[in-house]
Amino acid sequence: MTKGLKLAGSLCILFLCSLPLTGQVLPVPLPGGDIIQPFGLFNQFFPGVGAGFDGLNADPHGINHSRTFVAMGYTAGTATDSNGKTYNVITDIRVYQGDYIGAVPTYGAGGTTSAKAHGTFVEI
């Protein structure tokens, strides 16, 4: 197989995987959350101890009206770019799996209808 055909096939697969699914039920974000300057409101709480965290009993869910399992982890470290500049990197990774009541776009101007669904979501 030539390189051109491999590239074309890869691009077709990438395009098809990026299309939204028909009838997809979108989760509704958690109301409220933390305000982080200068970015604004995040519809998340950050469980943990120390500055910037909301305590060990903070809700790790980011999806409203859900009965899901949550796995989460924080990572921290440094990264170096090709010019040798070093950056501090902090990540908050969460995985949700289970049932939720989401919103299906049904009307113009952002109108929605509630719908039950089951799914798996990853936030990075």
Short mmCIF file of C-alpha atoms in Angstrom, two decimals, residues 40-107:
data_model
loop_
_atom_site.label_atom_id
_atom_site.label_comp_id
_atom_site.label_asym_id
_atom_site.label_seq_id
_atom_site.Cartn_x
_atom_site.Cartn_y
_atom_site.Cartn_z
CA GLY A 40 -13.44 31.84 35.72
CA LEU A 41 -15.96 29.21 36.82
CA PHE A 42 -15.14 25.50 36.52
CA ASN A 43 -18.14 23.19 36.96
CA GLN A 44 -15.99 20.95 39.14
CA PHE A 45 -14.95 20.59 42.74
CA PHE A 46 -11.41 19.48 43.52
CA PRO A 47 -11.24 16.85 46.27
CA GLY A 48 -8.01 16.94 48.22
CA VAL A 49 -6.13 18.57 51.07
CA GLY A 50 -4.25 21.86 50.84
CA ALA A 51 -4.47 25.18 49.06
CA GLY A 52 -6.69 25.07 45.96
CA PHE A 53 -8.54 21.91 47.05
CA ASP A 54 -12.06 21.61 48.51
CA GLY A 55 -11.39 18.99 51.22
CA LEU A 56 -11.57 15.22 51.17
CA ASN A 57 -15.39 15.14 51.15
CA ALA A 58 -15.79 17.27 48.00
CA ASP A 59 -17.91 15.65 45.29
CA PRO A 60 -15.70 14.39 42.43
CA HIS A 61 -18.66 14.21 39.99
CA GLY A 62 -18.79 16.69 37.14
CA ILE A 63 -22.07 15.40 35.69
CA ASN A 64 -25.39 16.47 37.23
CA HIS A 65 -28.19 13.93 37.85
CA SER A 66 -25.96 10.88 37.56
CA ARG A 67 -25.45 7.51 39.17
CA THR A 68 -21.94 6.85 37.98
CA PHE A 69 -18.67 5.40 39.16
CA VAL A 70 -15.84 7.94 39.26
CA ALA A 71 -12.12 7.33 39.03
CA MET A 72 -9.83 10.33 39.32
CA GLY A 73 -6.22 11.22 39.74
CA TYR A 74 -3.97 14.25 39.92
CA THR A 75 -0.52 14.27 38.39
CA ALA A 76 2.21 16.90 38.68
CA GLY A 77 5.63 17.27 37.14
CA THR A 78 7.67 19.24 34.65
CA ALA A 79 7.85 19.27 30.88
CA THR A 80 10.57 20.68 28.63
CA ASP A 81 9.92 22.03 25.14
CA SER A 82 12.26 21.71 22.15
CA ASN A 83 13.90 25.06 23.05
CA GLY A 84 14.83 23.84 26.52
CA LYS A 85 12.22 25.90 28.41
CA THR A 86 10.75 24.06 31.42
CA TYR A 87 7.07 24.20 32.39
CA ASN A 88 5.22 22.99 35.48
CA VAL A 89 2.42 20.62 34.48
CA ILE A 90 -0.56 19.70 36.67
CA THR A 91 -3.40 17.48 35.45
CA ASP A 92 -6.77 16.45 36.83
CA ILE A 93 -8.01 13.30 35.07
CA ARG A 94 -11.49 11.90 35.75
CA VAL A 95 -13.39 8.96 34.26
CA TYR A 96 -17.17 8.59 34.71
CA GLN A 97 -19.20 5.51 33.82
CA GLY A 98 -22.86 4.84 34.53
CA ASP A 99 -26.39 6.17 34.13
CA TYR A 100 -27.29 9.84 33.92
CA ILE A 101 -30.08 12.16 32.87
CA GLY A 102 -28.76 14.32 30.08
CA ALA A 103 -30.07 16.81 27.59
CA VAL A 104 -30.97 16.18 23.96
CA PRO A 105 -31.02 19.24 21.66
CA THR A 106 -34.59 19.45 20.36
CA TYR A 107 -35.44 23.07 19.74
#
